[in-house]
PDB file of C-alpha atoms and ligand atoms in Angstrom:
ATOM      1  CA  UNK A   1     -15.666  21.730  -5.044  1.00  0.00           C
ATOM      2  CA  UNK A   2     -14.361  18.397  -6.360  1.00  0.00           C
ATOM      3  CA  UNK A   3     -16.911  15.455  -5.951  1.00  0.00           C
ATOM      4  CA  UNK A   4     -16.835  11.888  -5.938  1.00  0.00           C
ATOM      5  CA  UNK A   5     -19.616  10.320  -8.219  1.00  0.00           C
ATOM      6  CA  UNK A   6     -19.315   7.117  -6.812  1.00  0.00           C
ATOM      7  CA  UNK A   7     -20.212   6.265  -3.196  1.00  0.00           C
ATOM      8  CA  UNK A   8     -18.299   3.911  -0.528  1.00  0.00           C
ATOM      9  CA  UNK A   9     -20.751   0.787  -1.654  1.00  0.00           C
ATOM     10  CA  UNK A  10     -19.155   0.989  -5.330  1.00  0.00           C
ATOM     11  CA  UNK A  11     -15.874   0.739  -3.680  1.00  0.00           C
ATOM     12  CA  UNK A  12     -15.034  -2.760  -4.105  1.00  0.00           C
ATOM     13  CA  UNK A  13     -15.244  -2.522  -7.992  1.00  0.00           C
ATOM     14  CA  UNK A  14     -11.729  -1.623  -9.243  1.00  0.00           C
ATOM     15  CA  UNK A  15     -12.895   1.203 -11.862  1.00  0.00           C
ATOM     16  CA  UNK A  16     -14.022   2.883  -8.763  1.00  0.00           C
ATOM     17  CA  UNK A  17     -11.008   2.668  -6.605  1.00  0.00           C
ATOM     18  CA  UNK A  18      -8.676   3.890  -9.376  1.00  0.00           C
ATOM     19  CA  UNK A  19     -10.943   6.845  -9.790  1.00  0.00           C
ATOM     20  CA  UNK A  20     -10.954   7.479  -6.358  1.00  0.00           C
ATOM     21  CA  UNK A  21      -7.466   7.624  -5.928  1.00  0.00           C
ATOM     22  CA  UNK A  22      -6.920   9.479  -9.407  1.00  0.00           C
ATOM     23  CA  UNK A  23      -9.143  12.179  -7.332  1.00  0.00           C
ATOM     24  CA  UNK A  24      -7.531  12.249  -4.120  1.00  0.00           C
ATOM     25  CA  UNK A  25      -4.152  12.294  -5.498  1.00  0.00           C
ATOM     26  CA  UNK A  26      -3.392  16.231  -5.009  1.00  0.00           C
ATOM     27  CA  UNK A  27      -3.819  15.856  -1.378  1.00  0.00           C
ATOM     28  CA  UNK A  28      -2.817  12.481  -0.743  1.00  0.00           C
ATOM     29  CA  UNK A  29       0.406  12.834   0.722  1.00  0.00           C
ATOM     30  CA  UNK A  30      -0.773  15.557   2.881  1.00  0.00           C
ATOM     31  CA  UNK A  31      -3.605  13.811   4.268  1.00  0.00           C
ATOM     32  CA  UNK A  32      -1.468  10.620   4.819  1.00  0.00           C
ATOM     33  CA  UNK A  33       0.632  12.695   7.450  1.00  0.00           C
ATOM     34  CA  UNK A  34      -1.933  14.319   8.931  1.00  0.00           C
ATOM     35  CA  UNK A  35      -4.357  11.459   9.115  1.00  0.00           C
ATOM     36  CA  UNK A  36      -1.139   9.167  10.721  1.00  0.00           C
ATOM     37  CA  UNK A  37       0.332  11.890  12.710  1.00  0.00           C
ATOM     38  CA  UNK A  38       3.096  11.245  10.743  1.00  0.00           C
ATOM     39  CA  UNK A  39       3.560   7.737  11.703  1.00  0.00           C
ATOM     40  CA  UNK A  40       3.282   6.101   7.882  1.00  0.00           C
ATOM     41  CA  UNK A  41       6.760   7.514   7.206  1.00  0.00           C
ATOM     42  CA  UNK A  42       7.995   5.166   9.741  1.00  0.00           C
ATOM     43  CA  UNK A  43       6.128   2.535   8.861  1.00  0.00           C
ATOM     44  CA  UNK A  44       7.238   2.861   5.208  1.00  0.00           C
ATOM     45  CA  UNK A  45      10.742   2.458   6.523  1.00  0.00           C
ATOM     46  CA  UNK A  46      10.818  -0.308   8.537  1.00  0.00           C
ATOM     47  CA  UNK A  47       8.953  -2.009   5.980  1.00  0.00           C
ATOM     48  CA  UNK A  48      11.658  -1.291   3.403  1.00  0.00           C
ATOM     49  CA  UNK A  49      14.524  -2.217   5.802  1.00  0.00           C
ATOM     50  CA  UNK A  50      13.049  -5.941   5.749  1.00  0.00           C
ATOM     51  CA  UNK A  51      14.560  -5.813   2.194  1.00  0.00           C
ATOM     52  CA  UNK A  52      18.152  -4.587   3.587  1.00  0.00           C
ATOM     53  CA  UNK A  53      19.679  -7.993   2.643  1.00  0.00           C
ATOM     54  CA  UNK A  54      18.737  -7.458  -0.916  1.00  0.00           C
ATOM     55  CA  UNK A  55      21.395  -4.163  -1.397  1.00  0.00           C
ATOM     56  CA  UNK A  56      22.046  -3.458  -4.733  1.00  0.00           C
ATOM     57  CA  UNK A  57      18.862  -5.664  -5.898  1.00  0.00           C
ATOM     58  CA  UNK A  58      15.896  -5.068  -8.391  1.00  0.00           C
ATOM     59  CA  UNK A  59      12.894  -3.669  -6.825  1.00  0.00           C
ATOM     60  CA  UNK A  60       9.202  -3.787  -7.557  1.00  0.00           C
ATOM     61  CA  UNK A  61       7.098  -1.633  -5.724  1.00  0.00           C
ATOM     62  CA  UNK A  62       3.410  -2.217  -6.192  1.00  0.00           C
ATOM     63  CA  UNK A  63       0.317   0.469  -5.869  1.00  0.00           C
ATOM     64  CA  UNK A  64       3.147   2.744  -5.331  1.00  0.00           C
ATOM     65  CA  UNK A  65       0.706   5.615  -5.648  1.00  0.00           C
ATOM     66  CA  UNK A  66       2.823   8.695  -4.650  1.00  0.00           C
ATOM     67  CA  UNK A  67       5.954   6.807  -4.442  1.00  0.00           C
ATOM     68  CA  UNK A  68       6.842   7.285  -0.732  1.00  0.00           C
ATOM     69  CA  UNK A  69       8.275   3.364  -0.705  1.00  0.00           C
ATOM     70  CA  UNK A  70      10.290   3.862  -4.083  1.00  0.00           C
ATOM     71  CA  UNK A  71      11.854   6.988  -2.321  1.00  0.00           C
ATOM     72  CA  UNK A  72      12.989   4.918   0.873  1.00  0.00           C
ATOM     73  CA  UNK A  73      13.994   2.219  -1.848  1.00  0.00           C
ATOM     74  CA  UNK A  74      17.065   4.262  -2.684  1.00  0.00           C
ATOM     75  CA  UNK A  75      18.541   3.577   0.585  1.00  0.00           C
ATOM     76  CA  UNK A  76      19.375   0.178  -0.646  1.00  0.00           C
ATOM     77  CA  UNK A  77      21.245   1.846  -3.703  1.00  0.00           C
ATOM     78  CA  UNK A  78      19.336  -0.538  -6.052  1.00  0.00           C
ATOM     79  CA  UNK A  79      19.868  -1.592  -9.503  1.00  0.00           C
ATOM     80  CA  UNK A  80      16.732  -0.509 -10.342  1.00  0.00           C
ATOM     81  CA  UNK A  81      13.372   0.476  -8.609  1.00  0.00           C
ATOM     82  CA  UNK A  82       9.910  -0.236 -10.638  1.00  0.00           C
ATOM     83  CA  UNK A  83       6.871   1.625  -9.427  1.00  0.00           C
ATOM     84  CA  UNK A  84       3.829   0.927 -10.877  1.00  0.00           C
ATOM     85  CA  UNK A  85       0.114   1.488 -10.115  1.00  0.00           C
ATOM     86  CA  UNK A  86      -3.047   1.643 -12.198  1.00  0.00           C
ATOM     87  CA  UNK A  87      -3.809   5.379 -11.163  1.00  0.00           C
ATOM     88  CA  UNK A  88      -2.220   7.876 -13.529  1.00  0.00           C
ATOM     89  CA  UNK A  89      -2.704  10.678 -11.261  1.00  0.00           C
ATOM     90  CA  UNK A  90      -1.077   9.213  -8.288  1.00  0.00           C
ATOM     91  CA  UNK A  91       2.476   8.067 -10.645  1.00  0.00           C
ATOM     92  CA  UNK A  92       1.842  11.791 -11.912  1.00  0.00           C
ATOM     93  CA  UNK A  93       2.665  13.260  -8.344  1.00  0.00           C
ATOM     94  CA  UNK A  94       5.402  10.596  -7.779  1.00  0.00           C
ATOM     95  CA  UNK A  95       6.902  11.868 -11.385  1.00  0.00           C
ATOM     96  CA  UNK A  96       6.728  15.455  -9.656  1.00  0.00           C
ATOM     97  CA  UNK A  97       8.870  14.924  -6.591  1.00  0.00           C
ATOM     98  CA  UNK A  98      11.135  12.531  -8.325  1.00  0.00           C
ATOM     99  CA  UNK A  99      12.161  15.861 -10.321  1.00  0.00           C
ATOM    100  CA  UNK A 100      15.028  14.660 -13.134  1.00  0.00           C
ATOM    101  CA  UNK A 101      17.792  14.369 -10.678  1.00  0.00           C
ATOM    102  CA  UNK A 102      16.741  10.965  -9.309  1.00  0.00           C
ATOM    103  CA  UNK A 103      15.237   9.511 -12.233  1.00  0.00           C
ATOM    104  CA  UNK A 104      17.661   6.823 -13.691  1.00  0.00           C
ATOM    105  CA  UNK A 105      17.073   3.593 -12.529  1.00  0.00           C
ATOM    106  CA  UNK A 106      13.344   4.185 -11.539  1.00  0.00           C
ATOM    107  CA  UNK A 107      10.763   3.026 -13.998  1.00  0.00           C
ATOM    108  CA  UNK A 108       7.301   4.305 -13.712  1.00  0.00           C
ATOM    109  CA  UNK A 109       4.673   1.627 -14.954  1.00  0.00           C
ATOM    110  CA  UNK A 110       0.835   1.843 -14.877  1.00  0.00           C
ATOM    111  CA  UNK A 111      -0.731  -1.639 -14.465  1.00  0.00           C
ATOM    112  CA  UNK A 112      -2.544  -3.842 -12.290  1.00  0.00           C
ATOM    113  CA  UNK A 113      -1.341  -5.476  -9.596  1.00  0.00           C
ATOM    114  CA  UNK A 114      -3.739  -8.660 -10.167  1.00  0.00           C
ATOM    115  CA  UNK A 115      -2.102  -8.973 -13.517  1.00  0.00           C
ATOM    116  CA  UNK A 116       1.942  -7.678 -13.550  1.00  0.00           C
ATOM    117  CA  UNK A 117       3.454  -6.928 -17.120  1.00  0.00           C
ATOM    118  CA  UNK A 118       6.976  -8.232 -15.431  1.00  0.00           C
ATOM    119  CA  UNK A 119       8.421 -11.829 -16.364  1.00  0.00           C
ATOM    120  CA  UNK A 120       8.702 -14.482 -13.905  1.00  0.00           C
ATOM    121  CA  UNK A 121      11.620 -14.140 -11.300  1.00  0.00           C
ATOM    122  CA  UNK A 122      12.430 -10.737 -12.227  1.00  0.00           C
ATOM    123  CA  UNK A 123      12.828  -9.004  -9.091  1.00  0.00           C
ATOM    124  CA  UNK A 124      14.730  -9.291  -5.525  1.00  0.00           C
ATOM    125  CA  UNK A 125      12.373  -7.563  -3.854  1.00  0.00           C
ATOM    126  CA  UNK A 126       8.554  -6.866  -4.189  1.00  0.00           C
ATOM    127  CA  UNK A 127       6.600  -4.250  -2.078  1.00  0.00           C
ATOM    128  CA  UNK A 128       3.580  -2.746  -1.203  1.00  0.00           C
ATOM    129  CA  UNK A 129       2.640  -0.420   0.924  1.00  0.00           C
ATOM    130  CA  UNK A 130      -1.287   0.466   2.027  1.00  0.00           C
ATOM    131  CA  UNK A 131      -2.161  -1.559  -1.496  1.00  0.00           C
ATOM    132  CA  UNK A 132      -3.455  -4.496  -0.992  1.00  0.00           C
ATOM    133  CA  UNK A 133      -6.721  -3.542   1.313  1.00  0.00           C
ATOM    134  CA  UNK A 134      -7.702  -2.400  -2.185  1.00  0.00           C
ATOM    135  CA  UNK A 135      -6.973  -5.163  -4.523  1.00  0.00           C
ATOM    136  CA  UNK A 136     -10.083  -6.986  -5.289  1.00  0.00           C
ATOM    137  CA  UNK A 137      -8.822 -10.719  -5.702  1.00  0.00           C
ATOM    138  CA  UNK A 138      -5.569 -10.603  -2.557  1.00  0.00           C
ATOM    139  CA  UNK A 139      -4.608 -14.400  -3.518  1.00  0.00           C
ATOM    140  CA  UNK A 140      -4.195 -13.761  -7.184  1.00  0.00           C
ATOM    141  CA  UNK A 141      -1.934 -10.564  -6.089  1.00  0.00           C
ATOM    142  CA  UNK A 142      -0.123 -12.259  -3.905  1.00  0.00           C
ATOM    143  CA  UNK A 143       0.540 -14.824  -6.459  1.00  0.00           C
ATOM    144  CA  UNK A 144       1.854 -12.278  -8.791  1.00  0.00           C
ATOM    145  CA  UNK A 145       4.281 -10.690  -6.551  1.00  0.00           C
ATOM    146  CA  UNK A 146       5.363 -14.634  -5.869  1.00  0.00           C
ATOM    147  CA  UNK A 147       5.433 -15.173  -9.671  1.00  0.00           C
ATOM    148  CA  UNK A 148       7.616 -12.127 -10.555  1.00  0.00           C
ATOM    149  CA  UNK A 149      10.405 -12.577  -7.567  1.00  0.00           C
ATOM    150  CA  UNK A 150      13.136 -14.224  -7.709  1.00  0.00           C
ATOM    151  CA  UNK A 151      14.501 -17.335  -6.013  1.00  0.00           C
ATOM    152  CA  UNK A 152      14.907 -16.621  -2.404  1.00  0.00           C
ATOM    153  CA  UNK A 153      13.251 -13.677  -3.024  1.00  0.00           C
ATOM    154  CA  UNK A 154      11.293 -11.589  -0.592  1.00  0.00           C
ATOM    155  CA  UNK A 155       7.784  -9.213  -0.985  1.00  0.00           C
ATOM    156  CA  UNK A 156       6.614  -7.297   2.122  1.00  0.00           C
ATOM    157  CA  UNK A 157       3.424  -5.969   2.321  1.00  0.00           C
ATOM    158  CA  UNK A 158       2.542  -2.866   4.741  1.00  0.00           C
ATOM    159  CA  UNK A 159      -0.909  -2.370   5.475  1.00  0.00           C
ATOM    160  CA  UNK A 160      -3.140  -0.648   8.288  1.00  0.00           C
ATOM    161  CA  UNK A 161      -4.991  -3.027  10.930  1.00  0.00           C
ATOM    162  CA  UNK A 162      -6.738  -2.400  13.798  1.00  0.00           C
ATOM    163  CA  UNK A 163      -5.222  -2.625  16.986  1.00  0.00           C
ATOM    164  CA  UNK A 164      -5.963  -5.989  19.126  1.00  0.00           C
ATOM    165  CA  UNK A 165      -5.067  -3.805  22.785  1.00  0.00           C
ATOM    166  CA  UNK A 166      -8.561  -3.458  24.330  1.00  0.00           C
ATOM    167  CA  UNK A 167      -7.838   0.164  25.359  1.00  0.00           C
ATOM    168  CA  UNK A 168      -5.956   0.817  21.836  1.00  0.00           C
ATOM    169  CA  UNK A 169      -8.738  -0.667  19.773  1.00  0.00           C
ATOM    170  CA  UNK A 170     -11.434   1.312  21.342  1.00  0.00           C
ATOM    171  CA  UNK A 171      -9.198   4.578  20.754  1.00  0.00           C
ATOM    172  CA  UNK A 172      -8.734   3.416  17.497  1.00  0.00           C
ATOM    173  CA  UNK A 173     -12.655   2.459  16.812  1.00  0.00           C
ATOM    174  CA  UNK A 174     -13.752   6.284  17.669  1.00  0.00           C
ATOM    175  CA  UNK A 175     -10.689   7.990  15.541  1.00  0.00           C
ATOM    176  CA  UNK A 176     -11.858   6.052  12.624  1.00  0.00           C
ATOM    177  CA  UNK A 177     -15.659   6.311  13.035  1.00  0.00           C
ATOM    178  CA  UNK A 178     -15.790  10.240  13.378  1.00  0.00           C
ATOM    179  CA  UNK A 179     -11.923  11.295  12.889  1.00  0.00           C
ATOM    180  CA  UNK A 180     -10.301  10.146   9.644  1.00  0.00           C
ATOM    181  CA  UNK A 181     -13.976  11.131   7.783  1.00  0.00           C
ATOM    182  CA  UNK A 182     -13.846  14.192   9.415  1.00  0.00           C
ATOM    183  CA  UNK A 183     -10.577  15.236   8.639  1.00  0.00           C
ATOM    184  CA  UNK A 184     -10.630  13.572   5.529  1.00  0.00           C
ATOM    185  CA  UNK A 185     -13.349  15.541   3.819  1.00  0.00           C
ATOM    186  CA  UNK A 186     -12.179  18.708   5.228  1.00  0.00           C
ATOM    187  CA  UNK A 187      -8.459  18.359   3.344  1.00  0.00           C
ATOM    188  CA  UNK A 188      -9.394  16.386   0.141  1.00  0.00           C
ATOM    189  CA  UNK A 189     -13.166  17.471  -0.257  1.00  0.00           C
ATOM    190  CA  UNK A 190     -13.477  13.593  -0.852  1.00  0.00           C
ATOM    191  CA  UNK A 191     -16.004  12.175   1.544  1.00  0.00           C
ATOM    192  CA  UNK A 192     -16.668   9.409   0.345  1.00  0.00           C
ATOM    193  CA  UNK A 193     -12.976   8.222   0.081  1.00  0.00           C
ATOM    194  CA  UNK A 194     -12.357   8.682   3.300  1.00  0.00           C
ATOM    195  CA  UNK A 195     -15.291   6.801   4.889  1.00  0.00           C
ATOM    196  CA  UNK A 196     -13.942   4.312   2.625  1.00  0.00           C
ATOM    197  CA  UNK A 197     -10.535   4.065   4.411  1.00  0.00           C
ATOM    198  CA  UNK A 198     -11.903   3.053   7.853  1.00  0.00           C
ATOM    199  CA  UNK A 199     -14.455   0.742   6.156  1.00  0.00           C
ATOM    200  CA  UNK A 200     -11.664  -0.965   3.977  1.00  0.00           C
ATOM    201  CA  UNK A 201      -9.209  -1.500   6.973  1.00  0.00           C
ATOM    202  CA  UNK A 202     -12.630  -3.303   9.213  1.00  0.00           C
ATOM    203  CA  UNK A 203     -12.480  -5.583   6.248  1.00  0.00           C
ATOM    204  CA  UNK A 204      -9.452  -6.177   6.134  1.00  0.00           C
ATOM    205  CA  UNK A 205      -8.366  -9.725   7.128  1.00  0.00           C
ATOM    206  CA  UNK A 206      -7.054 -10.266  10.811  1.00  0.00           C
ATOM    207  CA  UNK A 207      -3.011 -11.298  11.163  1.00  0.00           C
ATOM    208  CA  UNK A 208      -3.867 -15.042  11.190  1.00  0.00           C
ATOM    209  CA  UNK A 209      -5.626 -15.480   8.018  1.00  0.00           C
ATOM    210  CA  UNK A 210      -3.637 -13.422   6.001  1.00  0.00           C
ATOM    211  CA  UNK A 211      -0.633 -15.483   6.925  1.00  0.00           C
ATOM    212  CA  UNK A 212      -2.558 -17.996   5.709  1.00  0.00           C
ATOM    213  CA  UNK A 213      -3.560 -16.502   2.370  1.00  0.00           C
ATOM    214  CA  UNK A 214       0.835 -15.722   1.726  1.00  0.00           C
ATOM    215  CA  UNK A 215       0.716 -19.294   2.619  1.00  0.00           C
ATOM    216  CA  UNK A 216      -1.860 -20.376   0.190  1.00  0.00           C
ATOM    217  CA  UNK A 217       0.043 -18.245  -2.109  1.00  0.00           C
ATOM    218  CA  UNK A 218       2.765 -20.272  -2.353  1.00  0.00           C
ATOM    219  CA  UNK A 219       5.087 -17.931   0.314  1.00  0.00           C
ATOM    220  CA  UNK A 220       7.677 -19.951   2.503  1.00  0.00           C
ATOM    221  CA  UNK A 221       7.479 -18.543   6.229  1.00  0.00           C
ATOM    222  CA  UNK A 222       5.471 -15.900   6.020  1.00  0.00           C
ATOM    223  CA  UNK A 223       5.430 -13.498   9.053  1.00  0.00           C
ATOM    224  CA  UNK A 224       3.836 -10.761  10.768  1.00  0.00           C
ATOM    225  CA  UNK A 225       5.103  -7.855  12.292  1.00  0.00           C
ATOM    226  CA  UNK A 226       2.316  -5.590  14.172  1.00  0.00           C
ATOM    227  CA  UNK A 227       4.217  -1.974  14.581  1.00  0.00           C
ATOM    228  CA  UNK A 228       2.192   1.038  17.309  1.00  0.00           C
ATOM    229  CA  UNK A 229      -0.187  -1.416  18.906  1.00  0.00           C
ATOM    230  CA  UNK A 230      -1.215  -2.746  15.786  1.00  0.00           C
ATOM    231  CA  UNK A 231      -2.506   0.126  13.593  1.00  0.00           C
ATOM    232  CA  UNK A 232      -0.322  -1.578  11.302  1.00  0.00           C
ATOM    233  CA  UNK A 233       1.129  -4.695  10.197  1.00  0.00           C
ATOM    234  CA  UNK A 234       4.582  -5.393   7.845  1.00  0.00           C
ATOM    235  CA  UNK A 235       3.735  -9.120   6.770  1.00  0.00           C
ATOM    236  CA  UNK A 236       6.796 -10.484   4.647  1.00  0.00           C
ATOM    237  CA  UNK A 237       7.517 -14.017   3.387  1.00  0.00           C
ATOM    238  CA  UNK A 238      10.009 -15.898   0.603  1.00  0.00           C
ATOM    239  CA  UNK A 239      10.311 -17.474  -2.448  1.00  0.00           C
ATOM    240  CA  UNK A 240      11.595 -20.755  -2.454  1.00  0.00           C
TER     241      UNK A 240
HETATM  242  C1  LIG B 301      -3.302   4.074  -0.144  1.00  0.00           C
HETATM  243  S1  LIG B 301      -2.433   4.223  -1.641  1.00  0.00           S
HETATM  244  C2  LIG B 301      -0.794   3.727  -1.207  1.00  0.00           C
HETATM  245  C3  LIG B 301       0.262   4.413  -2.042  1.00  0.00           C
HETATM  246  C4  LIG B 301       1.706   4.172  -1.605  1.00  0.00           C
HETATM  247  N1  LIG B 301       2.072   2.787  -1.705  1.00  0.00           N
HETATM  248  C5  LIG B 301       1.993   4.696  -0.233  1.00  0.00           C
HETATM  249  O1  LIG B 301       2.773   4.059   0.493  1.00  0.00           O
HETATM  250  O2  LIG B 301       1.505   5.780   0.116  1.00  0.00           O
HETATM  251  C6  LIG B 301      -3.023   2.828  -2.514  1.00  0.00           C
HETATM  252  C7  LIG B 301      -2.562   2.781  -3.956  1.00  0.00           C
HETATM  253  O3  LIG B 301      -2.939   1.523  -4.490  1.00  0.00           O
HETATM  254  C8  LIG B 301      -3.287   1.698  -5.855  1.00  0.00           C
HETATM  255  N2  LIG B 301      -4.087   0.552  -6.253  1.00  0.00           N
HETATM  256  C9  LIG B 301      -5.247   0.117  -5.702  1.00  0.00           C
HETATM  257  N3  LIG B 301      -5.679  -0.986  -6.328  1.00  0.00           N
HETATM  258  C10 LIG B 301      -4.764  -1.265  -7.285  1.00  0.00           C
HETATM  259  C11 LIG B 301      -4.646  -2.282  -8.251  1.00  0.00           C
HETATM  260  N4  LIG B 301      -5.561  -3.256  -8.363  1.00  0.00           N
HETATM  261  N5  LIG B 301      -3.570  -2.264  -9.080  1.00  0.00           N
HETATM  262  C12 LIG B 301      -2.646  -1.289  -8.982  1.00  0.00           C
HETATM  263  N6  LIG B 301      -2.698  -0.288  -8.095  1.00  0.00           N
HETATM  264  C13 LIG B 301      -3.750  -0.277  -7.252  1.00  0.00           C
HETATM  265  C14 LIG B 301      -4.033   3.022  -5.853  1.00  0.00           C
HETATM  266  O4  LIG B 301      -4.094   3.598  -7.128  1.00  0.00           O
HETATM  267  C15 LIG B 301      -3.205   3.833  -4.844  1.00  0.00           C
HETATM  268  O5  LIG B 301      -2.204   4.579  -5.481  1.00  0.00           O
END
């Protein structure tokens, strides 16, 4: 049985969320569907069709773990698609299911997304998608995706929130108490990563004051979309 040796108090240290994810990556994708009742596939494209008016751009999709987003990205037949993520075995399964058919024009680059190996103003479009609840320092990440767009540029950012609807917050509140751990541990034998989800999306900040923080950033009219009673929000904003 595959164990975690860190538990969810470590979490916020990023040595510990890599190797969590490194771990979980087998059953990742499964879970994600199972866990969302396949709603993040949605999500994932409705997030990517905020970058419609950038057909035929450059790409940057951050934490891209098992490449989902960089998939969808290929609907805006792009120049070129970077995904990159600091967890080897997550870019591993994306590697698998890109297969060689698909692979020109898609880089695969392991980094960290508080510190991106990319140039200033080298992209059209940044992304990331159920990322940044993990970063440890959000301001300095959203600085980098700022950094590394272009002019008139645009990043979105997907993340799961909890829902604001009395009656759809309270649902929520008991699926994430006993459900996702529950369900969690029984696919990826990961228990610990999976009390970790609910935990990091309670911490995660509320709509206003991450507008605030793209704003702080340096991100011209930010703005939030909130998509099945807020279980998730797309926030998206420009470069000047
Ligand atoms: C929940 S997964 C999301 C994967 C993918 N974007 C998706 O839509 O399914 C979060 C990903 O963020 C990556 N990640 C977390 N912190 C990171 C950091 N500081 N730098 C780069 N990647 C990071 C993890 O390795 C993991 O692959």
């Amino acid at each position: 049985m595959k164990t975690s040796s860190s538990t969810p108090h470590d979490r916020g240290r990023p040595e510990t969320i890599r190797q969590m994810f490194d771990e979980i990556a087998p059953t990742y994708d499964r879970l994600n569907r199972v866990l969302s009742f396949g709603l993040d596939r949605r999500w994932r494209h409705k997030a990517v069709e905020l970058l419609s008016g950038k057909v035929g751009g450059s790409f940057l999709d951050i934490a891209a773990g098992s490449g989902d987003v960089a998939l969808d990205l290929g609907a805006l037949r792009p120049r070129s698609i970077v995904a990159s993520d600091f967890a080897f075995n997550m870019l591993s399964v994306f590697r698998k299911k890109l297969g060689t058919a698909h692979r020109e024009g898609v880089a695969l680059v392991s980094c960290d997304a508080h510190s991106l190996p990319f140039r200033d103003a080298s992209f059209d479009g940044t992304i990331v998608a159920f990322g940044i609840r993990n970063f440890a320092d959000r301001l300095r990440s959203l600085q980098e995706m700022l950094r590394v767009l272009k002019p008139d540029g645009i990043s979105v950012i997907l993340e799961l929130t909890q829902p604001t609807l009395p009656v759809a917050a309270q649902l929520y509140r008991a699926y994430s108490r006993w459900g996702i751990p529950a369900i969690g541990k029984f696919i990826s034998k990961n228990s610990s990563a999976y009390s970790y989800l609910p935990s990091s999306i309670s911490k995660f900040p509320d709509e206003r004051e991450f507008l605030s923080l793209m704003t702080q950033a340096g991100f011209t009219s930010p703005n939030a979309t909130p998509l099945t009673f807020g279980a998730a929000t797309i926030y998206s904003g420009r470069k000047r």
